[in-house]
């Protein structure tokens, strides 16, 4: 399973970078969304993928019998998803308001603060 | 267990949530702003004192009573405590400065809650002892900074904010990836635990890969070369109190994280990682100062100077000798105070003249000589004129460079110091020395008439206080030097940190 | 935005909104011992109001909610922060969980705890922040439409 996931993560990273390099701010945000998903999948894969081994300890035991899935990466991903949800919601509001103010979707035309 | 390590995070959260509850009462929010940041300042000073007098000089508490390395710990070593005090000073100064400068609209948009949230994120990042928790705090302060940056919603703010948001999100995701890889490799996220685990790794090449990911991520946040472009595009656009807060604290979170990671965790391959940091530092200094030389807008000049000054701090880290680290810590302390103060001065100039464009303003020395004096103290300190604080910061770092015979970086640091002086003299000559240009006189008059004496006093109070601190750091450099020296000692010996955090569990 | 709400959607929303809100409370309290919790419950609650927003408009949603979402945000943040303090008063570390199981008439044994307070705080924060963002977006949209109509 891991090699497949590695390829998927790689494709997601590539796609997100391609999107972020476009000029449109909408595509920029789509790229960021893809990127955060790619990062989450990466953590998920790194944590080790096992099937059907919940990290539950039977009563009286000190360790779960027969190995277990590491719950921590999932907790990390959950936190990261919550955070990226908030941040990306903000980014969507931002591009919406930026579009209203600037009347332009093209990053090349948003250069008045560059030097 | 002691609460004082958590207090610098709890206080801004309480103040912020209360000012959200009172979103309809700007007066309450203003008082909460001053009271909350004042309490934060007090708590941080207590924390620094406790940390300094502690036998280990490291305090740590385990959140929820889950012991390290399994639970999340908050750790206050000297570096973290010093940074927290600086955050407290900056928060208090900007909260007072906000009273006369933040408009009703900005208050209604949630300026005060966001300011508290930003401070909570900054203090959290300084105090956490967990890599993933650091990511969370960085996101907290980023979200707050995003919203503060577009406060007012003008065109320039939007354009600056898009670049700022995009690049900082990219850096956060890189940080997340690095954190994930760290966990995958070592199975822990506790910084103290990571020290031993990284050292015990068989494949040190992988450690260096992760180190580089962290470096790029924090490099973007610290605005180091070649990743600094978002900063001069964004920092001059928001209300000036926000600019000052950002200039003082935001990039310094990146610098702090670099100091933390590359003194505590990634010291296995100093010849490689710190060499890259050194080159980055050199180019950061040069590009920043040259960018500033080309500018004629008050806050843009200052923004580019943030970039160039970051170079000095990273140079201190990159040389990685005891003296260089002392210099780096000293420089951070000096820089936060001075740079934020310059932004605050630029705000007063704006409220007196109606523009940040140096070509449109002038004659301030004639009408407000005290303001000229208050500008000169931080400006000359930034350039490194003795006996102000910047001189000692530069002196220590350059001396460390000479001792290591890294002549290239020493030459760069000296030249950049001169060019900084050039920029500061340019601002002085344009804004204070030359006469007010006639074509813009009307607006200047209107602005000056609109500022009441009371508002001006409130604006000048924090500026005066910060200038006094600058002079104090310069004249009383010895105790500050000793503090920086103790912090650098801790950075040189990660085992102090590890033992204090893991304690008996080891 | 007004054109979006069809009759079917409006009728369905009237039925669904109370259900969604009740369900969100259920998920919130269930999170105590089983899957659920403040974050997901807050999202479910926000879904209900967002649906109402699509069916009707921002103004009516605001008056239906009764309180400004920012107030919810503030109260939630406050509750979540404060929930860490009782532990420290008893000499434990910050955010140490305290449990308290009084037996009430009619309800039987009730489990109260500082994590519950924290979860309620998270619920309010999520509900408040999602609604702030959604209402801000919808409000801006409606304003834009008004100006185009007036032109």
GROMACS .gro file of C-alpha atoms in nm, chain A residues 13 20 25 28 32 35-36 39-40 42-43 46-47 70 72-73 76 79-80 83 87-88 90-91 94-95 97-98 101-102 107 109-115, chain B residues 109 132 135-136 139 143 146-147 150 153-156 158-163 165-166 169-170 173 176-177 180-181 183-184 189 232-233 236-237 295 300 304:
model
   76
   13UNK     CA    1   0.237   1.771  -0.463
   20UNK     CA    2   0.020   2.755  -0.745
   25UNK     CA    3  -0.561   3.363  -0.754
   28UNK     CA    4  -0.346   2.958  -0.627
   32UNK     CA    5  -0.281   2.541  -0.150
   35UNK     CA    6  -0.086   2.093  -0.096
   36UNK     CA    7  -0.234   2.066   0.252
   39UNK     CA    8   0.089   1.688   0.344
   40UNK     CA    9  -0.182   1.514   0.544
   42UNK     CA   10   0.213   1.208   0.367
   43UNK     CA   11   0.186   1.204   0.747
   46UNK     CA   12   0.461   0.783   0.726
   47UNK     CA   13   0.277   0.673   1.037
   70UNK     CA   14  -0.035   0.416   1.565
   72UNK     CA   15  -0.088   0.962   1.690
   73UNK     CA   16  -0.045   1.041   1.317
   76UNK     CA   17  -0.191   1.501   1.405
   79UNK     CA   18  -0.549   1.877   1.401
   80UNK     CA   19  -0.385   1.973   1.074
   83UNK     CA   20  -0.622   2.418   1.107
   87UNK     CA   21  -0.689   2.896   0.723
   88UNK     CA   22  -0.827   2.803   0.383
   90UNK     CA   23  -0.991   3.262   0.546
   91UNK     CA   24  -0.801   3.241   0.218
   94UNK     CA   25  -0.952   3.692   0.122
   95UNK     CA   26  -0.949   3.618  -0.250
   97UNK     CA   27  -1.259   4.042  -0.108
   98UNK     CA   28  -0.940   4.096  -0.304
  101UNK     CA   29  -1.134   4.548  -0.446
  102UNK     CA   30  -0.893   4.486  -0.730
  107UNK     CA   31  -0.160   3.788  -0.998
  109UNK     CA   32  -0.171   4.263  -1.232
  110UNK     CA   33  -0.144   4.281  -0.854
  111UNK     CA   34   0.196   4.434  -0.837
  112UNK     CA   35   0.141   4.776  -0.689
  113UNK     CA   36   0.306   4.675  -0.363
  114UNK     CA   37   0.601   4.504  -0.531
  115UNK     CA   38   0.913   4.695  -0.594
  224UNK     CA   39  -1.356   4.451   1.258
  247UNK     CA   40   0.383   1.967   1.642
  250UNK     CA   41   0.323   2.417   1.422
  251UNK     CA   42  -0.013   2.475   1.589
  254UNK     CA   43  -0.080   2.866   1.263
  258UNK     CA   44  -0.441   3.330   1.115
  261UNK     CA   45  -0.374   3.735   0.810
  262UNK     CA   46  -0.682   3.906   0.945
  265UNK     CA   47  -0.622   4.315   0.572
  268UNK     CA   48  -0.940   4.629   0.318
  269UNK     CA   49  -0.758   4.869   0.088
  270UNK     CA   50  -0.625   4.762  -0.246
  271UNK     CA   51  -0.260   4.758  -0.146
  273UNK     CA   52  -0.525   4.293  -0.047
  274UNK     CA   53  -0.241   4.262  -0.292
  275UNK     CA   54   0.016   4.238  -0.016
  276UNK     CA   55  -0.197   3.995   0.181
  277UNK     CA   56  -0.234   3.747  -0.106
  278UNK     CA   57   0.141   3.711  -0.132
  280UNK     CA   58  -0.090   3.438   0.285
  281UNK     CA   59   0.025   3.220  -0.005
  284UNK     CA   60   0.077   2.887   0.401
  285UNK     CA   61   0.337   2.720   0.184
  288UNK     CA   62   0.271   2.310   0.503
  291UNK     CA   63   0.390   2.017   0.870
  292UNK     CA   64   0.562   1.782   0.626
  295UNK     CA   65   0.544   1.438   0.989
  296UNK     CA   66   0.877   1.310   0.861
  298UNK     CA   67   0.763   1.160   1.364
  299UNK     CA   68   0.797   0.889   1.104
  304UNK     CA   69   0.766   1.492   1.873
  347UNK     CA   70   0.843   4.409   0.174
  348UNK     CA   71   0.527   4.348  -0.031
  351UNK     CA   72   0.389   4.859   0.485
  352UNK     CA   73   0.019   4.817   0.405
  410UNK     CA   74   1.302   5.302  -0.162
  415UNK     CA   75   0.905   5.027   0.289
  419UNK     CA   76   1.359   4.609   0.382
   0.00000   0.00000   0.00000
